[in-house]
PDB file of C-alpha atoms in Angstrom:
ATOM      1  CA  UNK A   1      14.909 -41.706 -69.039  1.00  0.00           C
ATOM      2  CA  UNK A   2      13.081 -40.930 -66.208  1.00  0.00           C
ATOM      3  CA  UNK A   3      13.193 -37.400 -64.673  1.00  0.00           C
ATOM      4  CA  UNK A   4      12.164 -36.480 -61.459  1.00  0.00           C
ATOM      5  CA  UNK A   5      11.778 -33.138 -60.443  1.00  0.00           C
ATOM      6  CA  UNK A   6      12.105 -30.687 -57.426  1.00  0.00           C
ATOM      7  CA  UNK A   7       9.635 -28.924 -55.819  1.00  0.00           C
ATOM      8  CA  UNK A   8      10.413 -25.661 -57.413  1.00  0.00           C
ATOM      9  CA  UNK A   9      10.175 -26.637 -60.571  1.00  0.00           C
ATOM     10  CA  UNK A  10       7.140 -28.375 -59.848  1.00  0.00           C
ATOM     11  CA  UNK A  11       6.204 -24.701 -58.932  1.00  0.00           C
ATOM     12  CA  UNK A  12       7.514 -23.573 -62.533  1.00  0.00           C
ATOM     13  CA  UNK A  13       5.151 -25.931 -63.869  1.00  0.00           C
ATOM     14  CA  UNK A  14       2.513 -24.559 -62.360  1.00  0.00           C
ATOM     15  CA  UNK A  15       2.025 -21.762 -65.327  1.00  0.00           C
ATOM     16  CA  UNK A  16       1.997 -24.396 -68.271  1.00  0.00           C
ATOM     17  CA  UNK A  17      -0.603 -26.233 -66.438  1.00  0.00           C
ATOM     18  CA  UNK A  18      -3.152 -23.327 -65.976  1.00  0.00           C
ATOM     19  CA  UNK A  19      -2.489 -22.254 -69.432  1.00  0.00           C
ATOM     20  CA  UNK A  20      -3.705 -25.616 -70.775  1.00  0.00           C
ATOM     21  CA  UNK A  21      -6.377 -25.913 -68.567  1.00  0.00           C
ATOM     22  CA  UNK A  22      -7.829 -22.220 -69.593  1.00  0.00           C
ATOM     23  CA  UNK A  23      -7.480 -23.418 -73.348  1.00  0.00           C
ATOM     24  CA  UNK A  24      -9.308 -26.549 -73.415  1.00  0.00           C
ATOM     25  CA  UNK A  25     -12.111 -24.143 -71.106  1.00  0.00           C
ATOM     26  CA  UNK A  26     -12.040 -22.096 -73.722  1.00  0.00           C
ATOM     27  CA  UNK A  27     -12.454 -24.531 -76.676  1.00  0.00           C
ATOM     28  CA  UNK A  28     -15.053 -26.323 -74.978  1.00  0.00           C
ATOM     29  CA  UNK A  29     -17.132 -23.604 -73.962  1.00  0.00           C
ATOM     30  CA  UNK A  30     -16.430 -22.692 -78.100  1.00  0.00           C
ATOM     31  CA  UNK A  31     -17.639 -25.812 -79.346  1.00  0.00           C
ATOM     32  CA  UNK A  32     -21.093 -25.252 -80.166  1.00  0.00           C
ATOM     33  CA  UNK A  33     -23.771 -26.568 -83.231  1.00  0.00           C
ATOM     34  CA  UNK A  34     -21.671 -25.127 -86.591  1.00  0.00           C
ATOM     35  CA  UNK A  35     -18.523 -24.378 -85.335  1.00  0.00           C
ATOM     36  CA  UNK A  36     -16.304 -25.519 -87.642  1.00  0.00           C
ATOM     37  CA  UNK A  37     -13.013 -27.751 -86.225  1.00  0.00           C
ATOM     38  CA  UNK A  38     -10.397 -25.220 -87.681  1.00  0.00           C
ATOM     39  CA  UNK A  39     -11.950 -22.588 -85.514  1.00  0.00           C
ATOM     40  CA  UNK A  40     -11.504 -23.998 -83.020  1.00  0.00           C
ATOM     41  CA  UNK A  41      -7.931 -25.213 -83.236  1.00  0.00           C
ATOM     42  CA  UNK A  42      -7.551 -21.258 -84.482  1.00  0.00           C
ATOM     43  CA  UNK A  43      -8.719 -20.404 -81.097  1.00  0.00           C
ATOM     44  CA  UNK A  44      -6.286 -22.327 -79.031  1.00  0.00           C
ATOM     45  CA  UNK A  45      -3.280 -21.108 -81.425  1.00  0.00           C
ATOM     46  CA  UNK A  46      -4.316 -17.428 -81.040  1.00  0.00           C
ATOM     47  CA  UNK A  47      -4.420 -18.254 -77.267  1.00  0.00           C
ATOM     48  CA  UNK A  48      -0.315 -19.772 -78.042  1.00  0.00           C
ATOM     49  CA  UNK A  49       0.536 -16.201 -79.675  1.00  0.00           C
ATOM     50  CA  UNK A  50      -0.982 -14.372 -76.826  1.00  0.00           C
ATOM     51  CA  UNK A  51       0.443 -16.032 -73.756  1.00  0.00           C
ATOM     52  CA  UNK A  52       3.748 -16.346 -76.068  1.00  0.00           C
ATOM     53  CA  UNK A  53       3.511 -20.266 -75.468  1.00  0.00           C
ATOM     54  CA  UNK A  54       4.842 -23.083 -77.770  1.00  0.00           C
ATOM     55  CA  UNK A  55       2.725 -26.094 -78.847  1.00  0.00           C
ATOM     56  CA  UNK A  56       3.370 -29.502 -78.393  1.00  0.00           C
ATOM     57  CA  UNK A  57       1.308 -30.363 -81.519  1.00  0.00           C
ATOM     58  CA  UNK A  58       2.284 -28.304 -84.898  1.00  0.00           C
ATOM     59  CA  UNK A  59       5.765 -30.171 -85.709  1.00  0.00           C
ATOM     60  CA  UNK A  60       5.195 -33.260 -84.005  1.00  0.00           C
ATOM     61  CA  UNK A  61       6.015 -36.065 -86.386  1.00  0.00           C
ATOM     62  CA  UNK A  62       5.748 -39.700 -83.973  1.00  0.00           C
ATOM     63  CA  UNK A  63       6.809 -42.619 -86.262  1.00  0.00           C
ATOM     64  CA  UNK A  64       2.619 -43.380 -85.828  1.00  0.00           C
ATOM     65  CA  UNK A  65       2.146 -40.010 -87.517  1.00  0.00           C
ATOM     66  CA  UNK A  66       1.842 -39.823 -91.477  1.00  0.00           C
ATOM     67  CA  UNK A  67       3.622 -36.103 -91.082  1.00  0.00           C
ATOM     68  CA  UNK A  68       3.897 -33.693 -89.123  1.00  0.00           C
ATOM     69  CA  UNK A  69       0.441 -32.674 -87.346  1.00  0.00           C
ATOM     70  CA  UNK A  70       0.169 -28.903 -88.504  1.00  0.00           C
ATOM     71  CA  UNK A  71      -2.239 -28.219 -85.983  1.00  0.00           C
ATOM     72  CA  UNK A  72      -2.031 -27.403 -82.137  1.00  0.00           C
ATOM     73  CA  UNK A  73      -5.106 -28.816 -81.103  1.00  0.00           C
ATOM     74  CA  UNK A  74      -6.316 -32.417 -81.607  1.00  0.00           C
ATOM     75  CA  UNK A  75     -10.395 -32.538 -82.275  1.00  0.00           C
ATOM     76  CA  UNK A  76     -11.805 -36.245 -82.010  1.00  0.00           C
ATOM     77  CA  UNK A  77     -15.514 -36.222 -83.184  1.00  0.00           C
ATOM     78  CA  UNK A  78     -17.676 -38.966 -82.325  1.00  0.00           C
ATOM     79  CA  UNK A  79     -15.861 -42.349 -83.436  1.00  0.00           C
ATOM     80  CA  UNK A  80     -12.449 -40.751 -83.188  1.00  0.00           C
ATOM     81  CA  UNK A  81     -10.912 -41.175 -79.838  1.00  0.00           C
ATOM     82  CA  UNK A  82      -7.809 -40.189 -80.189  1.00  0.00           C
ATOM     83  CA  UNK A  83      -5.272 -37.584 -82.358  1.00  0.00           C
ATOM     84  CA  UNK A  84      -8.028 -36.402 -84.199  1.00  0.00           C
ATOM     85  CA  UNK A  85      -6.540 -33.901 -87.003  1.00  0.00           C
ATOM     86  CA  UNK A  86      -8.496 -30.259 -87.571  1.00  0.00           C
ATOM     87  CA  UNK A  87     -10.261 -30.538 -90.937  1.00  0.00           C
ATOM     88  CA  UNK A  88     -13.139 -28.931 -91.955  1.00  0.00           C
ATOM     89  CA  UNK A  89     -15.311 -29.625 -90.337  1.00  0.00           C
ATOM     90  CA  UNK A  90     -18.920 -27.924 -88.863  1.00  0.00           C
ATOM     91  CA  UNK A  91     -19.907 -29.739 -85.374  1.00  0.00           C
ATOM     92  CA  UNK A  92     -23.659 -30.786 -85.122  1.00  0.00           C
ATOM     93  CA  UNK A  93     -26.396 -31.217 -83.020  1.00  0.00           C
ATOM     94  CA  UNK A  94     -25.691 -34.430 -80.609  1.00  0.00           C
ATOM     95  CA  UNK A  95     -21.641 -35.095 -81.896  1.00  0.00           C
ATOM     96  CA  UNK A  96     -19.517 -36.305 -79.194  1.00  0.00           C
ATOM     97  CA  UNK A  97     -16.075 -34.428 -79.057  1.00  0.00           C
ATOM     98  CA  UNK A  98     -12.984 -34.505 -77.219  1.00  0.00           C
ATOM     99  CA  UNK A  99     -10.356 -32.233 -77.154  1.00  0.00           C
ATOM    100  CA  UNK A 100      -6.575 -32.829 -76.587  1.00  0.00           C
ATOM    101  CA  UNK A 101      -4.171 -29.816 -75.883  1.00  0.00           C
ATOM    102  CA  UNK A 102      -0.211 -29.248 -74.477  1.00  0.00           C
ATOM    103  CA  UNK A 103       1.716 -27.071 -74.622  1.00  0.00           C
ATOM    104  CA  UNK A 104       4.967 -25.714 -73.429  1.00  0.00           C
ATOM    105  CA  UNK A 105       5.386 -22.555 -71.495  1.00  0.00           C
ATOM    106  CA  UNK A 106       8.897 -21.423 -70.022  1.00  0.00           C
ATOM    107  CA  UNK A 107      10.507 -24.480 -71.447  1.00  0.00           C
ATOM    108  CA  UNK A 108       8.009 -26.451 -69.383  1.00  0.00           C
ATOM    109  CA  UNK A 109       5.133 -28.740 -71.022  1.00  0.00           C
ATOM    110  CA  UNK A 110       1.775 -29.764 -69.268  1.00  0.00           C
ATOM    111  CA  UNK A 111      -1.159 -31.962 -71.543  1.00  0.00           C
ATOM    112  CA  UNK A 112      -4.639 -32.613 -70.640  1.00  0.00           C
ATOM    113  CA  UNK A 113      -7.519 -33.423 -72.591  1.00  0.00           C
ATOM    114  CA  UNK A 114     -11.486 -33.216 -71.902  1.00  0.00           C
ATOM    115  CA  UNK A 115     -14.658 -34.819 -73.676  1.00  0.00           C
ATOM    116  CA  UNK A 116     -17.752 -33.011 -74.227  1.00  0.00           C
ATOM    117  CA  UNK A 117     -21.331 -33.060 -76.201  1.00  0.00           C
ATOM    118  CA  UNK A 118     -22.468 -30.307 -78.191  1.00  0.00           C
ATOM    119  CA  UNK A 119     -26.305 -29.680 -78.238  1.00  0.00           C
ATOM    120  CA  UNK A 120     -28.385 -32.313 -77.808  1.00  0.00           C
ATOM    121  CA  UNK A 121     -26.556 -35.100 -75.837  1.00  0.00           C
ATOM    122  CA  UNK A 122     -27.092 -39.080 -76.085  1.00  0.00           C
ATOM    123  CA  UNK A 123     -27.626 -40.410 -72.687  1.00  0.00           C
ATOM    124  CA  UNK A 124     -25.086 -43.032 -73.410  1.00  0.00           C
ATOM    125  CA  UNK A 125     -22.434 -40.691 -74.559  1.00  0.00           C
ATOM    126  CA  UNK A 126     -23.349 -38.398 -71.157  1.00  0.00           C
ATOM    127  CA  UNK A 127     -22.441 -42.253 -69.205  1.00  0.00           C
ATOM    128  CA  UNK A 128     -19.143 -42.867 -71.372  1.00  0.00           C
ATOM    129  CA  UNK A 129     -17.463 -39.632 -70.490  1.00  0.00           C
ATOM    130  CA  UNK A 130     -18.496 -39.892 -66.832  1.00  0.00           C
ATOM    131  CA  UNK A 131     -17.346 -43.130 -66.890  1.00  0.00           C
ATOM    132  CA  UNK A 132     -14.137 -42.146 -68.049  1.00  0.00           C
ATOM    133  CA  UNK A 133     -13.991 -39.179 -65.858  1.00  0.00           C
ATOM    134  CA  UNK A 134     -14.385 -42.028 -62.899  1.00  0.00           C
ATOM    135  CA  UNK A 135     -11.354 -43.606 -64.307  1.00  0.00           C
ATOM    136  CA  UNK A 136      -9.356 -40.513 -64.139  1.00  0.00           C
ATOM    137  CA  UNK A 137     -10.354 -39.648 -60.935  1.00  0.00           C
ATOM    138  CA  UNK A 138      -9.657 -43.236 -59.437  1.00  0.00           C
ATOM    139  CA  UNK A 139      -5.990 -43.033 -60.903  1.00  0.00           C
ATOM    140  CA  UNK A 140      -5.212 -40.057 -59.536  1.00  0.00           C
ATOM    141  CA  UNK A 141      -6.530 -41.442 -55.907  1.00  0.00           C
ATOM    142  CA  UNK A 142      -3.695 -44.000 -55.931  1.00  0.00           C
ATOM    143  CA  UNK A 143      -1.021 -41.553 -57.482  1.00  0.00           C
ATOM    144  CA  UNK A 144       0.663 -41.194 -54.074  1.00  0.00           C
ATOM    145  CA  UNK A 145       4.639 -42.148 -53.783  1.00  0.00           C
ATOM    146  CA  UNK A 146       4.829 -45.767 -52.588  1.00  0.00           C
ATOM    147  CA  UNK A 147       2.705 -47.239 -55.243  1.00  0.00           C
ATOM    148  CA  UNK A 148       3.617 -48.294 -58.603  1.00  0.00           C
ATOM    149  CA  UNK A 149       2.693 -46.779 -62.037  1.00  0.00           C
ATOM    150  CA  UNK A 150       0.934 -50.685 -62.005  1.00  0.00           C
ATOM    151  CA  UNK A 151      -1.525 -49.260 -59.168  1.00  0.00           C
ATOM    152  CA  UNK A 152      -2.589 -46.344 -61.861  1.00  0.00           C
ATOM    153  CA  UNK A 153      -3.127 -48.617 -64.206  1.00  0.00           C
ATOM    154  CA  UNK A 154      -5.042 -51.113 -62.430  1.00  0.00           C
ATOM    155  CA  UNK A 155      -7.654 -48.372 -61.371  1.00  0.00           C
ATOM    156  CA  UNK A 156      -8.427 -47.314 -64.943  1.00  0.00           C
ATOM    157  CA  UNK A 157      -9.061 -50.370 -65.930  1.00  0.00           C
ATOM    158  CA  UNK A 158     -10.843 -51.567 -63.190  1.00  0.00           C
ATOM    159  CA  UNK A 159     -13.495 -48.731 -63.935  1.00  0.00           C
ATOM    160  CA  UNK A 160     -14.056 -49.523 -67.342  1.00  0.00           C
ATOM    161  CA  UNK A 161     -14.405 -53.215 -66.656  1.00  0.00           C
ATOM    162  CA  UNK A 162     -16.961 -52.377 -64.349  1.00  0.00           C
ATOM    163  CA  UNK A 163     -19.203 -50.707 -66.422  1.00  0.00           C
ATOM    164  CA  UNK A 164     -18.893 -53.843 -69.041  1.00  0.00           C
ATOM    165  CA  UNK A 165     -16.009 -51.967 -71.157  1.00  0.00           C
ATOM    166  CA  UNK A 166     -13.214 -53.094 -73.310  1.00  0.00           C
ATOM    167  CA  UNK A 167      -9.657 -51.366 -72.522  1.00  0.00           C
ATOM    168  CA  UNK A 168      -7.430 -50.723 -75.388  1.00  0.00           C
ATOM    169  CA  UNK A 169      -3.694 -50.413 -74.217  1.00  0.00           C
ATOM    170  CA  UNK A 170      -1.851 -49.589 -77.108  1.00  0.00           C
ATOM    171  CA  UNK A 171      -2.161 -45.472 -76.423  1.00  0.00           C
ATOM    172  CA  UNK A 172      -2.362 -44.478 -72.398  1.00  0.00           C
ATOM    173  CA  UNK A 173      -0.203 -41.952 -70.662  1.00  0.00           C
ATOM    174  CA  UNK A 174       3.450 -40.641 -69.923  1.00  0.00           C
ATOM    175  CA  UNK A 175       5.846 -38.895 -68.326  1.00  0.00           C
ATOM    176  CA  UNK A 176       5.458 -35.062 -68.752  1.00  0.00           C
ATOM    177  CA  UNK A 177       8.358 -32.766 -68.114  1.00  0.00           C
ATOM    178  CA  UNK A 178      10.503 -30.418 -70.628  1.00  0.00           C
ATOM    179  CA  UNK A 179       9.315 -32.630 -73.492  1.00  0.00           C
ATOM    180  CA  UNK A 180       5.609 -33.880 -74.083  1.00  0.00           C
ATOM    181  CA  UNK A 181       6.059 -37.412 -74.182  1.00  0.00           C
ATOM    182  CA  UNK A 182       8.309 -39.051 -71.740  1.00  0.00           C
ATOM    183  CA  UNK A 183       9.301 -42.361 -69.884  1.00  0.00           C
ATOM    184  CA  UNK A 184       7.387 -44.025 -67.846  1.00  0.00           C
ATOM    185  CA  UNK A 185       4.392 -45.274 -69.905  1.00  0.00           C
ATOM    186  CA  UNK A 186       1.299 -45.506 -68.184  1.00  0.00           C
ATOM    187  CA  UNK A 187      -1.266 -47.970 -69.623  1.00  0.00           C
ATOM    188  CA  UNK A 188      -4.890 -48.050 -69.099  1.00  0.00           C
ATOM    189  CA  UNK A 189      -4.473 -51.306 -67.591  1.00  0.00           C
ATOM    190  CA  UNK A 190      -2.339 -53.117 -65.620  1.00  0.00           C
ATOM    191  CA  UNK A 191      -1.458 -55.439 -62.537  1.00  0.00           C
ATOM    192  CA  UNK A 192      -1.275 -53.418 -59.358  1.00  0.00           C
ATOM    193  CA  UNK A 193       1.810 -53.604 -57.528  1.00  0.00           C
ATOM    194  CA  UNK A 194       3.622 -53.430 -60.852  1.00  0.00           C
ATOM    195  CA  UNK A 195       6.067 -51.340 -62.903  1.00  0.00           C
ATOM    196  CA  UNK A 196       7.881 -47.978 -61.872  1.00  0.00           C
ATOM    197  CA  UNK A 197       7.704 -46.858 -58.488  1.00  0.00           C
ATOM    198  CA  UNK A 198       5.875 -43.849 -57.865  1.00  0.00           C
ATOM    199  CA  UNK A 199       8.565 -41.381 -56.340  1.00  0.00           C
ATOM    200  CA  UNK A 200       8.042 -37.264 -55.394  1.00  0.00           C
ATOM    201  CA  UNK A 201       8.636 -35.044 -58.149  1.00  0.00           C
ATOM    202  CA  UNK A 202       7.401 -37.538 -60.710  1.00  0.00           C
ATOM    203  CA  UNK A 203       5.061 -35.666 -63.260  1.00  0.00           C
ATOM    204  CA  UNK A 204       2.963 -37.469 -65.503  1.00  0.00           C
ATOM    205  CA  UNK A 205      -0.048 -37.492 -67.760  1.00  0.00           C
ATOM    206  CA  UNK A 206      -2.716 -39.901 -66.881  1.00  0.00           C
ATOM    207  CA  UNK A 207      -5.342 -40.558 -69.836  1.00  0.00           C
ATOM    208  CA  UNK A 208      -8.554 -43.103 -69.968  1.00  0.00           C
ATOM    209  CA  UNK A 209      -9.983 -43.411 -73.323  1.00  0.00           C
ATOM    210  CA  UNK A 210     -12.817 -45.615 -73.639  1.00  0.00           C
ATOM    211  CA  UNK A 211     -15.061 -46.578 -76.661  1.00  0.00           C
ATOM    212  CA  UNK A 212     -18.760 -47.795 -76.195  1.00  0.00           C
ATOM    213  CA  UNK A 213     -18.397 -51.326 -77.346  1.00  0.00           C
ATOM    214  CA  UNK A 214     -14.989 -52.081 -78.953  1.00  0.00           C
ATOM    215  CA  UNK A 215     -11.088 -52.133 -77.800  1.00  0.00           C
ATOM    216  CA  UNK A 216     -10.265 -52.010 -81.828  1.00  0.00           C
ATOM    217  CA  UNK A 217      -9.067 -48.756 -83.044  1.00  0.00           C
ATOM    218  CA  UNK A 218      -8.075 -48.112 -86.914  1.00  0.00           C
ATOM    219  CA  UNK A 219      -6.081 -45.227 -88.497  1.00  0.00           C
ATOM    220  CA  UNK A 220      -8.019 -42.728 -90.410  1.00  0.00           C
ATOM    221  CA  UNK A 221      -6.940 -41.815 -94.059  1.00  0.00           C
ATOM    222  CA  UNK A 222      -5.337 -38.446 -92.640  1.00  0.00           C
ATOM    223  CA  UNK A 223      -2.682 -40.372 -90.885  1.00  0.00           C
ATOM    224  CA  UNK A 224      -3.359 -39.296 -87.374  1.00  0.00           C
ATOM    225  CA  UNK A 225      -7.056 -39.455 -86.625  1.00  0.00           C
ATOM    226  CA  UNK A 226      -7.763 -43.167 -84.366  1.00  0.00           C
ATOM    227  CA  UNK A 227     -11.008 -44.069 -84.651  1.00  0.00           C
ATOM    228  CA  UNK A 228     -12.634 -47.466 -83.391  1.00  0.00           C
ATOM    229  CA  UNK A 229     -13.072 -50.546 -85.664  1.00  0.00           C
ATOM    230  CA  UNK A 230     -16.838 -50.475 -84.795  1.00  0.00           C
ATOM    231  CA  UNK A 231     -18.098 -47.191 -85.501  1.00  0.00           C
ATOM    232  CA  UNK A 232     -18.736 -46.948 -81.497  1.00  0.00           C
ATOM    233  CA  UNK A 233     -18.214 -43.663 -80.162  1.00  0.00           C
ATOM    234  CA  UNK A 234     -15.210 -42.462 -77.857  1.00  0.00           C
ATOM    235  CA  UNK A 235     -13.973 -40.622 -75.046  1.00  0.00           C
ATOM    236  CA  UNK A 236     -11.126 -39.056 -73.364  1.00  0.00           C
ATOM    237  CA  UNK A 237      -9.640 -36.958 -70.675  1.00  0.00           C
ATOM    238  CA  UNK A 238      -6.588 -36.321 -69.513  1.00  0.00           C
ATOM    239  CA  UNK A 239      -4.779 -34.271 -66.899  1.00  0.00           C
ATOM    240  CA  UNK A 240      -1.013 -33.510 -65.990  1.00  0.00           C
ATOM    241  CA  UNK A 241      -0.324 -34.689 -62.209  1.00  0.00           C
ATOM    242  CA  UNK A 242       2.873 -34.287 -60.453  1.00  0.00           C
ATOM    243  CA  UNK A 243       3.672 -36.906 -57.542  1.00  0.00           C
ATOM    244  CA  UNK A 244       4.614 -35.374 -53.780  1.00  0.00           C
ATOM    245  CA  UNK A 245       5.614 -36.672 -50.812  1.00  0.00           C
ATOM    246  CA  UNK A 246       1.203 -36.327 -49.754  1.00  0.00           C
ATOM    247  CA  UNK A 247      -1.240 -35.970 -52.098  1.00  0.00           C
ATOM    248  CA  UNK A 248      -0.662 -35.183 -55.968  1.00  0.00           C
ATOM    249  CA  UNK A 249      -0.973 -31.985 -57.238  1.00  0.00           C
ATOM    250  CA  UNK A 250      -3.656 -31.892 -60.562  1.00  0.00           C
ATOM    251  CA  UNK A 251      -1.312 -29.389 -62.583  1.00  0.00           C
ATOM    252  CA  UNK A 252      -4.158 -29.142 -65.269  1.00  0.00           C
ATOM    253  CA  UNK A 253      -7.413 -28.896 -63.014  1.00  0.00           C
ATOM    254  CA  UNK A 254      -9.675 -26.375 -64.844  1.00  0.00           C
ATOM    255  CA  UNK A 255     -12.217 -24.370 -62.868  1.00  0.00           C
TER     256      UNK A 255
END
């Protein structure tokens, strides 16, 4: 079912949104040579207790998930893209990372996600998460009511094709309301013109992944964790958008 939603609670959405922006600022600017994974995702749930938030994450249990995730914050280090389950783990010099966080505050979810290096960066990893960054940015350019979800779509993968990548559709985005994960899908690919019309008071998560040289992905032994086939690094980003009668409002801008 699709929900769409007024302008005031568009407005009560507002507060989940800057609450999951100010986490993944926080993890990020965290993330540093020897910081292990799990303190990290202890940050972010310490950040939950404070604000008196829910996550989105700890019982989640998809039928893609092994169990439920246990964690609230999803850590994806180097050839893990997506889902990528807290372990022990201590980041070093040069590893590619992306971070994946929603939550729900006042019975009202937002989700957002942001790739970064820590210490020493690889020129080609720097190019990957612009690159994907591009492809955020050029979905949420045609996120105006009138177009289709299609027209999202089409600009994702448009980017990535133009900068000689492969585009993996089995994971993309989704509607965002009072749950995490809701109708309508939004692909990292697609025929503009197509699909769901964009209406006001949609609200939905848009989400480019891309891996360096691959549009295979395989399941880690943990259950969760996707990595690609290859080996090739990955990265993602993510924000929460809602859809208005002018331009869309980026619920999960941080900064």
């Amino acid at each position: 079912m699709i929900e769409l939603l007024t302008p005031t609670q568009i407005d009560e959405m507002r507060p989940a949104g800057k609450f999951v922006a100010s986490v993944l600022t926080a993890v990020s600017e965290a993330a540093d040579v020897g910081v292990d994974l799990l303190d990290l995702d202890a940050l972010a749930h310490q950040m939950i207790r404070e604000r008196g938030a829910e996550s989105c994450y700890i019982d989640y249990h998809p039928s893609f998930g092994a169990m439920p995730f246990g964690k609230v914050l999803c850590t994806s280090v180097n050839d893990a893209v997506l889902h990528g389950l807290p372990h022990s783990y201590k980041l070093r010099d040069g590893d590619l990372v992306s971070f994946d966080f929603a939550a729900s505050v006042d019975g009202w979810v937002c989700d957002s996600a942001v790739s970064v290096v820590v210490g020493t960066p690889r020129e080609e990893d720097v190019r990957l998460i612009a690159h994907a960054q591009e492809a955020l940015d050029a979905a949420i350019a045609v996120a105006h009511a009138g177009n289709k979800v299609g027209d999202i779509s089409a600009a994702i993968g448009e980017v990535g094709r133009s900068h000689g990548l492969k585009i993996n559709t089995q994971f993309g985005g989704h509607g965002v309301g009072r749950t995490m994960h809701g109708d309508p899908h939004v692909a990292n690919d697609g025929r503009a013109g197509r699909g769901f019309p964009l209406k006001p008071g949609l609200v939905i998560a848009i989400e480019p992944w891309f891996l360096h040289t691959t549009d295979e992905i395989v399941m880690d032994e943990d259950g969760w964790t996707i990595r690609s086939a290859d080996g090739s690094r990955g990265a993602h980003v993510e924000h929460t958008i809602a859809i208005t009668e002018g331009d869309p409002i980026v619920m999960t801008a941080r900064g």
